[in-house]
mmCIF file of C-alpha atoms in Angstrom:
data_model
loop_
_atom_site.group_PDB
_atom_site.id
_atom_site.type_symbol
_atom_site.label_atom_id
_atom_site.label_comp_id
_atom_site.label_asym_id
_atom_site.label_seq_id
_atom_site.Cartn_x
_atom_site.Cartn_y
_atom_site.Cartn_z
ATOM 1 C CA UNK D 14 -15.583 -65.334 20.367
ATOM 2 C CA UNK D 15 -13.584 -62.609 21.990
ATOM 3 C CA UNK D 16 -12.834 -58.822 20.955
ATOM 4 C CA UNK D 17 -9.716 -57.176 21.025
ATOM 5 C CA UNK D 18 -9.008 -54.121 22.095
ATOM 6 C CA UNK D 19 -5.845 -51.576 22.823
ATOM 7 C CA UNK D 20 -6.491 -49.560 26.035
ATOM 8 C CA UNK D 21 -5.163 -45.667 26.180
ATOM 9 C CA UNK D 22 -1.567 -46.956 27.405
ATOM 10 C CA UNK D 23 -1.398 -49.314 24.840
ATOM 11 C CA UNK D 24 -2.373 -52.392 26.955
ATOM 12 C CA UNK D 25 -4.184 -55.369 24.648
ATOM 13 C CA UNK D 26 -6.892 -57.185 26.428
ATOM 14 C CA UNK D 27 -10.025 -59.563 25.449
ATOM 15 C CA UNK D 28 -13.256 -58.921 25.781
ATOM 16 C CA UNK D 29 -16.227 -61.710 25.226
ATOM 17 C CA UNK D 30 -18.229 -60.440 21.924
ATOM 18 C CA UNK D 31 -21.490 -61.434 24.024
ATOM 19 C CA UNK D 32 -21.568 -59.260 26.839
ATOM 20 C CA UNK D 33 -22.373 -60.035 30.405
ATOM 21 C CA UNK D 34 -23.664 -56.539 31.872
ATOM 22 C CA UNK D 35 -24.290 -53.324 29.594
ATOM 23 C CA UNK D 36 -25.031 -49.586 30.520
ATOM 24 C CA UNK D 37 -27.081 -47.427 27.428
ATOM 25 C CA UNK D 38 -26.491 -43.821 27.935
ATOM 26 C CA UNK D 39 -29.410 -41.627 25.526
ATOM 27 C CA UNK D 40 -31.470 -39.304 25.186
ATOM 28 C CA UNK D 41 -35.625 -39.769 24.961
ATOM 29 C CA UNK D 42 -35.002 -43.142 21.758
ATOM 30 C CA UNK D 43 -33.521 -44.757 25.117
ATOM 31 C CA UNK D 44 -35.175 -43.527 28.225
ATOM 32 C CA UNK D 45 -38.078 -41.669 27.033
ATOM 33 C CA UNK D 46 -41.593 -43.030 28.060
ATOM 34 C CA UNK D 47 -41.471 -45.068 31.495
ATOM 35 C CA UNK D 48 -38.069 -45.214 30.967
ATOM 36 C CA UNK D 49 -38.171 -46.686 27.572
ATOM 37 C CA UNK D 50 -37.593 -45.873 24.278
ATOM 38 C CA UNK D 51 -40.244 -43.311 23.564
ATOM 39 C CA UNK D 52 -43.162 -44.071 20.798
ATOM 40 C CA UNK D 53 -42.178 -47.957 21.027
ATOM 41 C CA UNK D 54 -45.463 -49.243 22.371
ATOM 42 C CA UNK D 55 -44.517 -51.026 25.387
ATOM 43 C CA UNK D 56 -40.964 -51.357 26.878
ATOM 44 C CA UNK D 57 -40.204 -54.656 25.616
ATOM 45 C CA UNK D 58 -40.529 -52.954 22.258
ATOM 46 C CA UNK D 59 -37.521 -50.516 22.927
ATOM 47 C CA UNK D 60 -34.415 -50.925 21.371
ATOM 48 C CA UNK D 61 -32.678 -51.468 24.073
ATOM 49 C CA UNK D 62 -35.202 -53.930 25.750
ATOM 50 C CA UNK D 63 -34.708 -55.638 22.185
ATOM 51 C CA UNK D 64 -31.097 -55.782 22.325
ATOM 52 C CA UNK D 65 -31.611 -57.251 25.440
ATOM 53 C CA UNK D 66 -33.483 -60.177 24.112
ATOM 54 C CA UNK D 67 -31.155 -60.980 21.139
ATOM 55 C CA UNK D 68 -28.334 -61.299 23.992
ATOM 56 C CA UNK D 69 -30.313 -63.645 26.424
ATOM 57 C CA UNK D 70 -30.694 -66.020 23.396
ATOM 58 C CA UNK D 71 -26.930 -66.328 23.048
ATOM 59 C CA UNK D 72 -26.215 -65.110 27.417
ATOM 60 C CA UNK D 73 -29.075 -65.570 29.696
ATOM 61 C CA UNK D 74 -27.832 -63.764 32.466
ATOM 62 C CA UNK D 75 -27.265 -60.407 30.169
ATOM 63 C CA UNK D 76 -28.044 -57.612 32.457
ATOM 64 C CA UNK D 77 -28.753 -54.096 31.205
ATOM 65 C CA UNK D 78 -29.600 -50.537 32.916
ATOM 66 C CA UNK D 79 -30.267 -47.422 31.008
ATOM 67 C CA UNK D 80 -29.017 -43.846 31.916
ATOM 68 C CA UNK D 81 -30.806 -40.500 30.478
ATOM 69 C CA UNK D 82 -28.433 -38.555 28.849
ATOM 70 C CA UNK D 83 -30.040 -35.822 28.174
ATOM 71 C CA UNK D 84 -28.164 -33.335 30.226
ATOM 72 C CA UNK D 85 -24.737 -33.972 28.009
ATOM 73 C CA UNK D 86 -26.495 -33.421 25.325
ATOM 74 C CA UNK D 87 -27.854 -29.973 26.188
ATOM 75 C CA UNK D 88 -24.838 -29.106 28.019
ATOM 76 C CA UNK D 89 -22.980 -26.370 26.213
ATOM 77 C CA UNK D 90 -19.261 -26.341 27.599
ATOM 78 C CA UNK D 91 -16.703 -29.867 28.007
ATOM 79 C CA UNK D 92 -16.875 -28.957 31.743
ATOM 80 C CA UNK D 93 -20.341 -29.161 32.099
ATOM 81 C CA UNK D 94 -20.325 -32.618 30.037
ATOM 82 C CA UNK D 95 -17.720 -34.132 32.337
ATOM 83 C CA UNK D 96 -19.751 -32.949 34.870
ATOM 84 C CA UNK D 97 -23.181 -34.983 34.809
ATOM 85 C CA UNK D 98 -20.750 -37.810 33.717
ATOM 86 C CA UNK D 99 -19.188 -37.710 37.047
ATOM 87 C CA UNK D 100 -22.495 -37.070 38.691
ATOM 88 C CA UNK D 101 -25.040 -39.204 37.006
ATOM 89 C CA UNK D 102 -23.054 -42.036 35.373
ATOM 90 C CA UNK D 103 -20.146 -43.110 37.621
ATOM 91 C CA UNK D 104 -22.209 -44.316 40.401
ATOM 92 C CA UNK D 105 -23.843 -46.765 38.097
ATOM 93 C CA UNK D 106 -20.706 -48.283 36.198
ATOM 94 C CA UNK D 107 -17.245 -50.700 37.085
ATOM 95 C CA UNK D 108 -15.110 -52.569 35.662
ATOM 96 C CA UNK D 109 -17.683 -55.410 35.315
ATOM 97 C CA UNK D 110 -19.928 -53.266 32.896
ATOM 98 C CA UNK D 111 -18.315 -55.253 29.180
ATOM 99 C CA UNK D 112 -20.916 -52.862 26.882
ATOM 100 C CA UNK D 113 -21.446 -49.484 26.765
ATOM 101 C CA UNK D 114 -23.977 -48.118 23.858
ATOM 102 C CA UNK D 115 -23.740 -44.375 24.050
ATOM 103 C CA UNK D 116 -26.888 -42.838 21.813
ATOM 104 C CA UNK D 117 -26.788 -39.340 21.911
ATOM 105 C CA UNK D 118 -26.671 -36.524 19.459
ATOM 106 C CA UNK D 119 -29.648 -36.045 18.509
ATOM 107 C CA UNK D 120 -30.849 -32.652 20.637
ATOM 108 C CA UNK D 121 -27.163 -31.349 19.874
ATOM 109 C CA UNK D 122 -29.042 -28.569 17.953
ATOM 110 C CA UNK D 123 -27.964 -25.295 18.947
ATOM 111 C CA UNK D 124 -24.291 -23.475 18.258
ATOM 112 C CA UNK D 125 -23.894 -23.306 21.551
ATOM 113 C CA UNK D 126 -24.541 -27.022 22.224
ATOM 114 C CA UNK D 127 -22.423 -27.874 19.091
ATOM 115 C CA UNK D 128 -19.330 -25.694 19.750
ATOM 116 C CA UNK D 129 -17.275 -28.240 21.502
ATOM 117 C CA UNK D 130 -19.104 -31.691 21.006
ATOM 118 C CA UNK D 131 -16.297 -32.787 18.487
ATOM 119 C CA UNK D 132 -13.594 -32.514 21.151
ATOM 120 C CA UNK D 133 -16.748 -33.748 23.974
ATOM 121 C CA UNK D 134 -17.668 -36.540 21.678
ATOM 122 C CA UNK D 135 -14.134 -38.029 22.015
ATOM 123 C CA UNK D 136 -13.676 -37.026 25.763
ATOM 124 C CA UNK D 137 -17.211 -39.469 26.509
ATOM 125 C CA UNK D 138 -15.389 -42.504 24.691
ATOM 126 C CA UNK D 139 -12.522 -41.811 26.634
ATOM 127 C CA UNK D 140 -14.371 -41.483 29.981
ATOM 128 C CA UNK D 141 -16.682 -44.886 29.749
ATOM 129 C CA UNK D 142 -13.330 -46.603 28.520
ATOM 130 C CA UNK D 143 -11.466 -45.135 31.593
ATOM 131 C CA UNK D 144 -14.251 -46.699 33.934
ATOM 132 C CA UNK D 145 -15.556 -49.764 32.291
ATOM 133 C CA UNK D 146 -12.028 -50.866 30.464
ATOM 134 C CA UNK D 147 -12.907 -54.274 28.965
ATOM 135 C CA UNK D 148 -16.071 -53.010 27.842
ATOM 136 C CA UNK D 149 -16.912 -52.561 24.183
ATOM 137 C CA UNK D 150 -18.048 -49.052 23.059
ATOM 138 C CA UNK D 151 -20.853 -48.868 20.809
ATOM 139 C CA UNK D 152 -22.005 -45.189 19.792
ATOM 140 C CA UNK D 153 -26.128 -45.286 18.006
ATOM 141 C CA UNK D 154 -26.414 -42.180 15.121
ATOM 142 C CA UNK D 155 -28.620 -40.796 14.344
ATOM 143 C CA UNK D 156 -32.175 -40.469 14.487
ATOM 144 C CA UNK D 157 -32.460 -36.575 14.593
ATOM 145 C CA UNK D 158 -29.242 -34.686 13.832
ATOM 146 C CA UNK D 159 -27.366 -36.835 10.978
ATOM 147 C CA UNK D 160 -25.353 -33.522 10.125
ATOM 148 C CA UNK D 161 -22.935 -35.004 13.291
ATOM 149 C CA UNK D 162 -23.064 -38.682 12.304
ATOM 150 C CA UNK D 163 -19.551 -37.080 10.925
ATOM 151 C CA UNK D 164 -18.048 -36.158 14.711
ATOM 152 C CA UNK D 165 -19.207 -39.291 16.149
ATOM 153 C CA UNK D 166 -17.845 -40.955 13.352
ATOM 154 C CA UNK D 167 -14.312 -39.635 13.471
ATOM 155 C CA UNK D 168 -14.542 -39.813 17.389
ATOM 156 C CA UNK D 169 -15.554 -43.889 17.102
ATOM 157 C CA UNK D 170 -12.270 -44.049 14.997
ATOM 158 C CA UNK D 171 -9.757 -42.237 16.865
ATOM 159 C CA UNK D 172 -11.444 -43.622 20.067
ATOM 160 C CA UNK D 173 -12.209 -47.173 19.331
ATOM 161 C CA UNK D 174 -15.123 -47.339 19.822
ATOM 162 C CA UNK D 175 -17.754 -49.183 17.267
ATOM 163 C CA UNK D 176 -20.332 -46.760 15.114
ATOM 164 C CA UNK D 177 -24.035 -48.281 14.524
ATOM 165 C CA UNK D 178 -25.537 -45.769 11.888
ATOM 166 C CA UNK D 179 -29.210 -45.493 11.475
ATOM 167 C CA UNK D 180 -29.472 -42.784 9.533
ATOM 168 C CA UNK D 181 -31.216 -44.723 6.960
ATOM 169 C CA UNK D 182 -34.091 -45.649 8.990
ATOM 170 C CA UNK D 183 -34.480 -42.091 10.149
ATOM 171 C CA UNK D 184 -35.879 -40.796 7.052
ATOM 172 C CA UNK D 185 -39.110 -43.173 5.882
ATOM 173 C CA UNK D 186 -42.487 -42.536 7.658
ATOM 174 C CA UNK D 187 -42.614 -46.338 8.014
ATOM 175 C CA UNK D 188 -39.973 -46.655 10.809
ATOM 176 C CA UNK D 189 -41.254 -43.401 12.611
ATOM 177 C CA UNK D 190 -44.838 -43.541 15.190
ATOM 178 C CA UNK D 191 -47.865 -41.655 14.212
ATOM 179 C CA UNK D 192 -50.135 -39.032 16.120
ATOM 180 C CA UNK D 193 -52.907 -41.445 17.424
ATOM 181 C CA UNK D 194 -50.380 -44.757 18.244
ATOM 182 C CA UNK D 195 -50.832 -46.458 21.375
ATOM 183 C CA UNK D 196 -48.512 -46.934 24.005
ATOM 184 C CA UNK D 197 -48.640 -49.151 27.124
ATOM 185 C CA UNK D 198 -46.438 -47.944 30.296
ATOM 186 C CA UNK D 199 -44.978 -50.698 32.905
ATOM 187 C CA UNK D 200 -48.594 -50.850 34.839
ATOM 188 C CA UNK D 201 -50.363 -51.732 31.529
ATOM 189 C CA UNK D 202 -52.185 -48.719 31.371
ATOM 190 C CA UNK D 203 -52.197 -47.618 27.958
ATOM 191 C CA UNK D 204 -51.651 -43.780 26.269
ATOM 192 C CA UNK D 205 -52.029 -41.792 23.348
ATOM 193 C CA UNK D 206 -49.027 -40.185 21.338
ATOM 194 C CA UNK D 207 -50.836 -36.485 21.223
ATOM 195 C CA UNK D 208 -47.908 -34.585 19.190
ATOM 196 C CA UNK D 209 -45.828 -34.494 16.703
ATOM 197 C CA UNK D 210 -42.623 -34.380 18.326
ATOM 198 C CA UNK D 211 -43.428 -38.008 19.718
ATOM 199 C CA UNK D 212 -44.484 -39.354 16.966
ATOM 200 C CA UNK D 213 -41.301 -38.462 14.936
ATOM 201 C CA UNK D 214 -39.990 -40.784 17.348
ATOM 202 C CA UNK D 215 -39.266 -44.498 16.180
ATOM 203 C CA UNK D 216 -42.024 -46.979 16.154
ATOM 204 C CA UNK D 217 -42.141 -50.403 16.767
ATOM 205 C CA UNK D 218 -40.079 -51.003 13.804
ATOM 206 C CA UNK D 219 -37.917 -48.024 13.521
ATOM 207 C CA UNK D 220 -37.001 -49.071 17.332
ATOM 208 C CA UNK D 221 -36.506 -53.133 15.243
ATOM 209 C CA UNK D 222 -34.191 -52.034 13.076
ATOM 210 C CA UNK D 223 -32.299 -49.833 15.837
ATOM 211 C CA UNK D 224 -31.312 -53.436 17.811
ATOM 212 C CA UNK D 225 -31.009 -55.234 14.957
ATOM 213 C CA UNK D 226 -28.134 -52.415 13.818
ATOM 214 C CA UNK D 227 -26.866 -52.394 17.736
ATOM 215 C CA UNK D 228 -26.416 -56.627 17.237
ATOM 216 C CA UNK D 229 -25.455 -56.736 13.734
ATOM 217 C CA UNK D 230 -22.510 -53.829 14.686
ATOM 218 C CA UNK D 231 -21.739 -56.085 18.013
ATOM 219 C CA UNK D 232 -21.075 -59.242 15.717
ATOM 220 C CA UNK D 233 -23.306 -61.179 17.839
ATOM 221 C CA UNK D 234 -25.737 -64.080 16.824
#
């Protein structure tokens, strides 16, 4: 099964609906604990180690890296944002890179942060498209900050890019962690969510129903 897309200059092309190599781009849901999704209690209980999986079963040589974005999000000026793009992403992405899954939004939470992510929120689209440009564009929203599911939304749109909404599993204490949960880093040695601000983080199953949105929004399976 293919996708198609229409490039900036109008230009149709194809793109495989089961990807080959992917680059996520978030905040601490993505890279938080030993480079995982934070609260999930060992890395192959990350979303993104999930999505992972679901892809092997369909394309076993799926390849995946993840990229903090935490800077863009507390960047508070377009410049800036284009900036750590330039700087942190573009060495890690080409033309072979056929996924992008952009999750960020959720520590937009300042005015000063917020004042130009509408405009910013297009401009990213516009920038993975520009370097990976087969690549489909999926944007994850949101876990912390649903009052800008609306920008991303309107940015997917006039973009192209695909949204994956989990706003509903956001809410209920049964997809979040828990002061006390147990996580295990990449050595096996195993830690204690101490705070609140951790825990409010997805669990094992909040972090479930994240990939199974990401793969249900791909089309893939």
């Amino acid at each position: 099964k293919f996708a198609i897309s229409v490039g900036d200059d109008g230009t149709i092309s194809t793109t495989p609906m089961t990807p080959n190599k992917a680059l996520f781009y978030g905040n601490s849901l993505t890279v938080g604990f030993d480079n995982y999704g934070m609260a999930a209690s060992d890395y192959q209980h990350g979303w993104a180690d999930l999505v992972s999986q679901s892809i092997k079963k369909v394309n076993s040589s799926f390849t995946y890296q993840s990229i903090n974005g935490g800077n863009w999000e507390n960047a508070t000026t377009s410049a800036d944002r284009i900036a750590e793009l330039n700087n942190t992403v573009k060495p890690n992405i080409d033309a072979s890179v056929d996924l992008v899954v952009i999750q960020l939004s959720d520590n937009v939470n300042t005015d000063d942060k917020k004042a130009t992510f509408a405009d910013d929120a297009k401009a990213i689209i516009t920038w993975f498209r520009q370097q990976a440009p087969k690549a489909r564009i999926v944007w994850i929203a949101s876990w912390f900050n649903p009052p800008l599911i609306p920008e991303v939304a309107e940015a997917c749109k006039e973009r192209g890019a695909l949204l994956c909404d989990i706003e509903p599993y956001a809410r209920p204490q049964q997809y979040k962690s828990y002061v006390g949960a147990v996580w295990t880093d990449r050595k096996g040695v195993k830690h204690t969510i101490d705070n609140a601000g951790q825990a409010a983080h997805p669990g094992d199953l909040g972090m479930k129903m994240i990939a199974n949105s990401v793969i249900n929004t791909l089309g893939i399976g």
